[in-house]
Amino acid sequence: MDSINILSWRHRHQLTFSFLRTSCSGASRTGAKHFQDLDLTRPGGPACAAMSVVEENRPFAQQLSNVYFTILSLFCFKLFVKISLAILSHFYIVKGNRKEAARIAAEFYGVTQGQGMCPASALVNAITIDGVTPLFNACSQGSTSCTELLLEYGAKPQLESCLPSPTHEAASKGHHECLEILISWGVDVDQDIPHLGTPLYVACMSQQFHCVRKLLYAGADVQKGKYWDTPLHAAAQQSCTEIVNLLLEFGADINAKNTDLLRPVDVATSNSLVERLLLQHEATPSSLCQLCRLCIRNYIGRPRLHLIPQLQLPTLLQNFLQYR
């Protein structure tokens, strides 16, 4: 009966007609009329027997073809649903969640009433499939209050080197206040990400003068950039005179060469103000005061630069050592 149910009405009529023609070829008109009055769907009748015989004579592979096709269709549909959900989750929950997460965090946690709304068990170091953390989102949006709050509740300012860095993000977007907060929490200002370089290099490429100054004040290595490219190469390439002057004041090597054996003056735009400035600095030796300041700062070391105000030195000399 299961095989009979699979057949369509059209197949039923064809099989019944074939059975009538072969089995009752010599029947009279009365006999034919009698067969026409038979119930084709009645269990155990001649029509059912004929259809069962025909079904049993079919190859086993053909009998199961419809079953396999149904299973394959269900599998493909299930796979399509899973892929669709994964795509929707990626683009609408993760990709679109960056700005939304930063907005919600700033709205609920960023103002005065939000100081008590972040539980200690909050996943402040949760990472999306893109490697983005809540602290990264806060620095990307320039929310100082949210940045401070996340750090207070245990957010790590620096994760693995392959993940997006809040320091690099703040430096590239020009959010120097967020950058200052990260520095105060002990972030490595010379963190080197292979495809980005150091935060100082990123700030020079983005022409963010205030971020460059914050990083240099915090003791960032003026010679460390991206591979062999120095921050001075980046500033000269971007034709940013203010940043070039600042880097030279902090002792940037004007003769440093990159992987193409080019100096900063070689990558600067021809006949530009930056090119003339570099050529002038190359012909003019550094002053003794500047050399002494650089020597003292190097001797103190970057981790202890914030202790300069505690030295038993005149205030004028302390400000000089801190470039103030």
XYZ file of N, CA and C in Angstrom, residues 112-294:
549
model
N 27.696 60.474 34.188
C 27.865 60.315 35.635
C 26.980 59.212 36.190
N 25.761 59.090 35.692
C 24.870 58.080 36.234
C 25.283 56.677 35.812
N 26.163 56.571 34.822
C 26.586 55.255 34.368
C 27.711 54.667 35.166
N 28.269 55.390 36.127
C 29.410 54.875 36.868
C 29.058 53.661 37.701
N 27.787 53.510 38.074
C 27.411 52.360 38.887
C 26.635 51.315 38.131
N 26.626 51.407 36.805
C 25.777 50.527 36.030
C 26.543 49.404 35.360
N 27.849 49.361 35.499
C 28.636 48.306 34.873
C 28.983 47.262 35.918
N 28.400 46.081 35.873
C 28.669 45.078 36.901
C 30.089 44.556 36.802
N 30.577 44.066 37.936
C 31.951 43.567 37.971
C 32.123 42.339 37.098
N 31.026 41.624 36.854
C 31.108 40.400 36.059
C 30.920 40.654 34.568
N 30.871 41.912 34.164
C 30.663 42.215 32.750
C 31.839 41.704 31.926
N 31.539 41.247 30.719
C 32.579 40.722 29.841
C 33.270 41.880 29.143
N 34.118 42.584 29.893
C 34.773 43.772 29.343
C 35.850 43.397 28.346
N 36.272 42.145 28.342
C 37.294 41.695 27.403
C 36.723 40.750 26.348
N 35.406 40.801 26.146
C 34.788 39.962 25.120
C 35.297 40.376 23.747
N 35.495 39.390 22.894
C 36.073 39.626 21.573
C 35.107 39.110 20.516
N 34.845 39.917 19.494
C 34.020 39.485 18.371
C 34.853 38.631 17.428
N 34.226 38.142 16.370
C 34.956 37.316 15.408
C 35.991 38.130 14.657
N 35.883 39.454 14.691
C 36.885 40.322 14.082
C 37.980 40.713 15.061
N 37.915 40.224 16.284
C 38.929 40.560 17.272
C 38.716 41.896 17.951
N 37.510 42.439 17.863
C 37.214 43.764 18.409
C 36.699 43.621 19.834
N 37.190 44.473 20.720
C 36.780 44.486 22.124
C 35.957 45.737 22.417
N 35.226 45.769 23.535
C 34.511 46.997 23.917
C 35.440 48.199 24.078
N 36.649 47.969 24.578
C 37.601 49.070 24.729
C 38.009 49.623 23.371
N 38.151 48.756 22.397
C 38.460 49.200 21.032
C 37.341 50.083 20.491
N 36.096 49.673 20.715
C 34.961 50.473 20.258
C 34.920 51.832 20.946
N 35.200 51.856 22.237
C 35.184 53.122 22.972
C 36.252 54.068 22.449
N 37.450 53.555 22.184
C 38.527 54.392 21.646
C 38.231 54.816 20.210
N 37.572 53.959 19.466
C 37.224 54.301 18.089
C 36.238 55.455 18.034
N 35.324 55.520 19.012
C 34.336 56.589 19.060
C 34.811 57.798 19.858
N 35.962 57.691 20.513
C 36.489 58.819 21.281
C 35.775 59.062 22.588
N 35.189 58.036 23.179
C 34.471 58.184 24.442
C 35.455 58.000 25.596
N 35.875 59.106 26.202
C 36.844 59.039 27.299
C 36.238 58.416 28.554
N 34.995 58.766 28.854
C 34.359 58.224 30.058
C 34.165 56.719 29.949
N 33.776 56.249 28.769
C 33.596 54.816 28.575
C 34.940 54.098 28.619
N 35.966 54.719 28.048
C 37.304 54.130 28.090
C 37.797 53.984 29.520
N 37.617 55.032 30.311
C 38.055 55.000 31.704
C 37.278 53.946 32.495
N 35.989 53.858 32.247
C 35.160 52.910 32.984
C 35.533 51.469 32.656
N 35.756 51.186 31.394
C 36.128 49.828 31.003
C 37.468 49.423 31.609
N 38.401 50.355 31.645
C 39.703 50.059 32.248
C 39.580 49.826 33.751
N 38.702 50.581 34.393
C 38.499 50.395 35.832
C 37.926 49.022 36.147
N 37.138 48.472 35.230
C 36.518 47.172 35.462
C 37.311 46.027 34.835
N 38.566 46.270 34.548
C 39.447 45.170 34.161
C 39.666 44.968 32.687
N 39.285 45.921 31.852
C 39.547 45.770 30.420
C 41.047 45.843 30.161
N 41.527 44.945 29.326
C 42.952 44.912 29.002
C 43.241 45.877 27.855
N 44.113 46.867 28.084
C 44.404 47.817 27.006
C 45.217 47.217 25.880
N 45.791 46.050 26.112
C 46.641 45.444 25.094
C 46.481 43.936 25.140
N 45.994 43.362 24.037
C 45.822 41.921 23.938
C 46.899 41.351 23.022
N 46.593 40.279 22.327
C 47.567 39.692 21.424
C 47.906 40.670 20.305
N 49.113 40.524 19.780
C 49.594 41.470 18.766
C 48.811 41.379 17.468
N 48.137 40.239 17.231
C 47.404 40.084 15.981
C 46.018 40.715 16.032
N 45.545 41.100 17.215
C 44.210 41.669 17.360
C 44.243 43.186 17.202
N 43.127 43.798 16.803
C 43.073 45.262 16.706
C 43.407 45.916 18.041
N 44.223 46.961 17.975
C 44.724 47.605 19.189
C 43.953 48.886 19.468
N 43.441 49.074 20.689
C 42.810 50.352 21.046
C 43.766 51.526 20.920
N 45.046 51.314 21.210
C 46.034 52.390 21.102
C 46.188 52.842 19.658
N 46.313 51.914 18.745
C 46.425 52.259 17.324
C 45.153 52.939 16.820
N 44.010 52.458 17.288
C 42.739 53.038 16.843
C 42.595 54.475 17.317
N 42.922 54.732 18.581
C 42.841 56.099 19.105
C 43.835 57.012 18.404
N 45.032 56.502 18.112
C 46.049 57.320 17.443
C 45.653 57.646 16.010
N 45.054 56.695 15.318
C 44.674 56.937 13.924
C 43.465 57.850 13.801
N 42.561 57.821 14.795
C 41.361 58.653 14.749
C 41.580 60.030 15.381
N 42.725 60.261 16.003
C 42.990 61.561 16.606
C 42.357 61.762 17.966
N 41.985 60.698 18.647
C 41.376 60.803 19.980
C 42.493 60.815 21.028
N 43.142 61.964 21.174
C 44.314 62.048 22.044
C 43.937 61.916 23.516
N 42.711 62.263 23.889
C 42.303 62.102 25.285
C 42.190 60.621 25.658
N 41.605 59.827 24.770
C 41.564 58.379 25.006
C 42.971 57.801 25.023
N 43.813 58.323 24.157
C 45.195 57.857 24.117
C 45.922 58.174 25.419
N 45.660 59.335 25.964
C 46.282 59.710 27.237
C 45.815 58.793 28.367
N 44.543 58.414 28.352
C 44.034 57.490 29.372
C 44.721 56.134 29.254
N 44.867 55.648 28.031
C 45.537 54.365 27.830
C 46.984 54.417 28.306
N 47.654 55.533 28.042
C 49.049 55.678 28.478
C 49.134 55.681 29.999
N 48.177 56.345 30.637
C 48.192 56.392 32.103
C 47.958 55.018 32.725
N 47.341 54.116 31.977
C 47.115 52.754 32.466
C 48.242 51.808 32.063
N 49.322 52.354 31.558
C 50.520 51.553 31.304
C 50.547 50.808 29.994
N 49.861 51.305 28.974
C 49.896 50.630 27.684
C 51.276 50.799 27.050
N 51.676 49.834 26.250
C 52.961 49.894 25.553
C 52.827 50.824 24.349
N 53.466 51.982 24.414
C 53.337 52.966 23.338
C 54.123 52.555 22.104
N 54.958 51.538 22.226
C 55.730 51.041 21.085
C 55.210 49.695 20.594
N 53.965 49.386 20.898
C 53.392 48.120 20.440
C 53.420 48.058 18.920
N 54.034 47.036 18.401
C 54.240 46.913 16.957
C 53.312 45.840 16.400
N 52.394 46.266 15.538
C 51.530 45.333 14.813
C 52.071 45.241 13.389
N 52.369 44.041 12.898
C 53.091 43.908 11.622
C 52.491 44.697 10.468
N 51.185 44.655 10.295
C 50.588 45.317 9.140
C 50.261 46.793 9.397
N 50.481 47.271 10.625
C 50.201 48.669 10.957
C 51.443 49.432 11.396
N 52.329 48.771 12.104
C 53.471 49.464 12.688
C 53.185 49.861 14.127
N 53.862 50.893 14.588
C 53.677 51.384 15.953
C 52.577 52.445 15.987
N 52.034 52.739 17.168
C 51.043 53.824 17.259
C 51.586 55.163 16.765
N 52.873 55.442 17.003
C 53.466 56.694 16.531
C 53.485 56.747 15.012
N 53.798 55.645 14.383
C 53.803 55.597 12.922
C 52.395 55.787 12.368
N 51.423 55.147 12.996
C 50.031 55.280 12.558
C 49.555 56.720 12.711
N 49.913 57.361 13.818
C 49.514 58.755 14.037
C 50.155 59.675 13.009
N 51.405 59.401 12.631
C 52.068 60.217 11.607
C 51.425 60.016 10.240
N 51.057 58.792 9.919
C 50.395 58.534 8.644
C 49.025 59.193 8.596
N 48.357 59.278 9.742
C 47.034 59.906 9.805
C 47.110 61.406 10.056
N 48.315 61.943 10.215
C 48.543 63.381 10.437
C 47.824 63.879 11.693
N 47.934 63.122 12.752
C 47.306 63.476 14.032
C 48.383 64.063 14.950
N 48.540 65.382 14.903
C 49.633 66.050 15.608
C 49.540 65.848 17.114
N 48.358 66.019 17.696
C 48.212 65.913 19.149
C 48.521 64.492 19.636
N 48.142 63.504 18.868
C 48.451 62.124 19.255
C 49.948 61.853 19.152
N 50.581 62.408 18.131
C 52.035 62.261 18.004
C 52.733 62.872 19.209
N 52.283 64.033 19.611
C 52.902 64.700 20.757
C 52.680 63.905 22.044
N 51.475 63.367 22.245
C 51.205 62.564 23.442
C 52.121 61.344 23.494
N 52.283 60.691 22.373
C 53.110 59.489 22.333
C 54.580 59.812 22.573
N 55.047 60.906 22.008
C 56.446 61.288 22.216
C 56.691 61.707 23.657
N 55.745 62.421 24.241
C 55.875 62.788 25.657
C 55.917 61.545 26.547
N 55.205 60.500 26.126
C 55.169 59.263 26.911
C 56.396 58.389 26.691
N 57.303 58.841 25.829
C 58.542 58.100 25.622
C 58.530 57.150 24.453
N 57.646 57.335 23.485
C 57.626 56.468 22.315
C 58.932 56.593 21.544
N 59.393 55.472 21.012
C 60.640 55.445 20.244
C 60.438 56.188 18.930
N 61.176 57.264 18.753
C 60.993 58.109 17.583
C 61.491 57.438 16.309
N 62.270 56.375 16.448
C 62.825 55.687 15.284
C 62.043 54.430 14.907
N 61.108 54.037 15.723
C 60.398 52.787 15.494
C 59.092 53.053 14.761
N 58.976 52.482 13.572
C 57.776 52.688 12.767
C 57.213 51.376 12.260
N 57.169 51.233 10.943
C 56.665 50.027 10.299
C 57.787 49.433 9.465
N 58.252 48.282 9.876
C 59.424 47.663 9.263
C 60.598 48.655 9.325
N 61.133 49.037 8.193
C 62.256 49.979 8.187
C 61.793 51.417 8.001
N 60.539 51.603 7.735
C 60.017 52.970 7.619
C 59.895 53.580 9.009
N 60.467 54.754 9.191
C 60.387 55.450 10.472
C 59.190 56.394 10.472
N 58.768 56.871 11.645
C 57.709 57.882 11.680
C 58.053 59.125 10.863
N 59.349 59.463 10.772
C 59.740 60.621 9.968
C 59.489 60.364 8.489
N 59.662 59.146 8.039
C 59.309 58.800 6.656
C 57.817 59.047 6.410
N 56.990 58.612 7.368
C 55.540 58.779 7.220
C 55.151 60.249 7.207
N 55.728 61.044 8.115
C 55.393 62.471 8.173
C 55.866 63.198 6.925
N 57.049 62.841 6.425
C 57.552 63.474 5.203
C 56.707 63.089 3.997
N 56.275 61.854 3.961
C 55.429 61.407 2.855
C 54.082 62.115 2.857
N 53.558 62.417 4.052
C 52.275 63.097 4.172
C 52.408 64.617 4.116
N 53.640 65.118 4.021
C 53.913 66.564 3.918
C 53.328 67.335 5.099
N 53.514 66.794 6.294
C 53.023 67.440 7.513
C 54.199 68.122 8.207
N 54.289 69.444 8.068
C 55.437 70.190 8.580
C 55.496 70.167 10.100
N 54.359 70.315 10.761
C 54.345 70.353 12.226
C 54.871 69.050 12.821
N 54.431 67.940 12.280
C 54.874 66.650 12.804
C 56.350 66.422 12.501
N 56.801 66.845 11.331
C 58.225 66.712 10.990
C 59.077 67.501 11.973
N 58.685 68.732 12.270
C 59.418 69.545 13.248
C 59.441 68.879 14.619
N 58.301 68.328 15.028
C 58.209 67.692 16.339
C 59.094 66.451 16.412
N 59.096 65.658 15.369
C 59.935 64.457 15.354
C 61.414 64.810 15.375
N 61.784 65.843 14.634
C 63.186 66.270 14.637
C 63.594 66.797 16.007
N 62.676 67.457 16.678
C 62.970 67.968 18.018
C 63.200 66.835 19.007
N 62.531 65.700 18.788
C 62.710 64.549 19.662
C 63.821 63.620 19.180
N 64.631 64.086 18.265
C 65.830 63.339 17.873
C 65.650 62.347 16.753
N 64.687 62.534 15.868
C 64.518 61.625 14.738
C 65.732 61.688 13.821
N 66.158 60.530 13.354
C 67.329 60.443 12.482
C 66.936 60.813 11.062
N 67.518 61.886 10.581
C 67.158 62.367 9.248
C 67.778 61.513 8.152
N 68.775 60.723 8.503
C 69.469 59.898 7.511
C 69.019 58.436 7.541
N 67.968 58.128 8.290
C 67.468 56.746 8.337
C 66.920 56.340 6.966
N 67.172 55.087 6.577
C 66.743 54.594 5.270
C 65.746 53.450 5.448
N 64.798 53.404 4.537
C 63.791 52.340 4.576
C 64.240 51.160 3.723
N 63.323 50.259 3.434
C 63.678 49.066 2.658
C 64.091 49.401 1.230
N 63.656 50.538 0.732
C 64.051 50.984 -0.609
C 65.289 51.863 -0.579
N 65.939 51.924 0.594
C 67.147 52.737 0.785
C 66.876 54.214 0.521
N 65.688 54.663 0.904
C 65.311 56.065 0.741
C 65.263 56.737 2.102
N 65.760 57.961 2.158
C 65.700 58.754 3.377
C 64.384 59.525 3.415
N 64.041 60.116 4.558
C 62.808 60.908 4.624
C 62.766 62.030 3.596
N 63.904 62.660 3.328
C 63.913 63.743 2.344
C 63.646 63.207 0.939
N 63.944 61.933 0.714
C 63.724 61.346 -0.608
C 62.257 61.024 -0.869
N 61.501 60.749 0.195
C 60.083 60.423 0.016
C 59.203 61.662 0.105
N 59.776 62.792 0.489
C 58.998 64.034 0.564
C 58.686 64.543 -0.837
N 57.602 65.293 -0.944
C 57.215 65.873 -2.228
C 58.281 66.855 -2.696
N 58.609 66.763 -3.963
C 59.667 67.618 -4.509
C 59.281 69.095 -4.415
N 60.256 69.912 -4.004
C 60.100 71.374 -3.883
C 59.011 71.762 -2.877
N 58.755 70.916 -1.922
C 57.754 71.221 -0.898
C 58.426 71.838 0.319
N 57.598 72.359 1.223
C 58.118 72.965 2.447
C 58.800 71.917 3.320
N 58.274 70.713 3.333
C 58.880 69.644 4.123
C 60.258 69.286 3.582
N 60.403 69.235 2.296
C 61.714 68.932 1.713
C 62.732 70.003 2.066
N 62.350 71.254 1.976
C 63.274 72.338 2.336
C 63.619 72.288 3.822
N 62.642 71.950 4.650
C 62.892 71.858 6.086
C 63.886 70.743 6.400
N 63.725 69.602 5.766
C 64.634 68.482 6.000
C 66.043 68.792 5.500
N 66.137 69.427 4.361
C 67.456 69.800 3.844
C 68.136 70.817 4.751
N 67.371 71.751 5.285
C 67.932 72.741 6.204
C 68.404 72.085 7.501
N 67.604 71.164 8.021
C 67.995 70.475 9.253
C 69.215 69.587 9.018
N 69.326 69.042 7.850
C 70.482 68.206 7.531
C 71.767 69.019 7.515
N 71.663 70.261 7.095
C 72.854 71.118 7.028
C 73.149 71.821 8.340
N 72.204 71.759 9.285
C 72.378 72.455 10.570
C 72.522 71.426 11.679
N 73.609 71.415 12.441
C 73.770 70.454 13.540
C 72.823 70.774 14.690
N 72.492 69.754 15.456
C 71.606 69.937 16.610
C 72.325 70.729 17.694
N 71.537 71.480 18.464
C 72.117 72.282 19.546
C 72.569 71.384 20.696
N 73.480 71.915 21.521
C 73.979 71.158 22.662
C 72.874 70.904 23.684
N 71.970 71.866 23.849
C 70.854 71.679 24.791
C 69.968 70.513 24.369
N 69.677 70.440 23.081
C 68.825 69.359 22.603
C 69.507 68.009 22.768
N 70.798 67.944 22.476
C 71.530 66.692 22.633
C 71.579 66.253 24.091
N 71.754 67.211 25.004
C 71.770 66.883 26.434
C 70.412 66.376 26.896
N 69.342 67.003 26.440
C 68.003 66.569 26.836
C 67.720 65.147 26.350
N 68.075 64.874 25.108
C 67.863 63.528 24.582
C 68.685 62.494 25.337
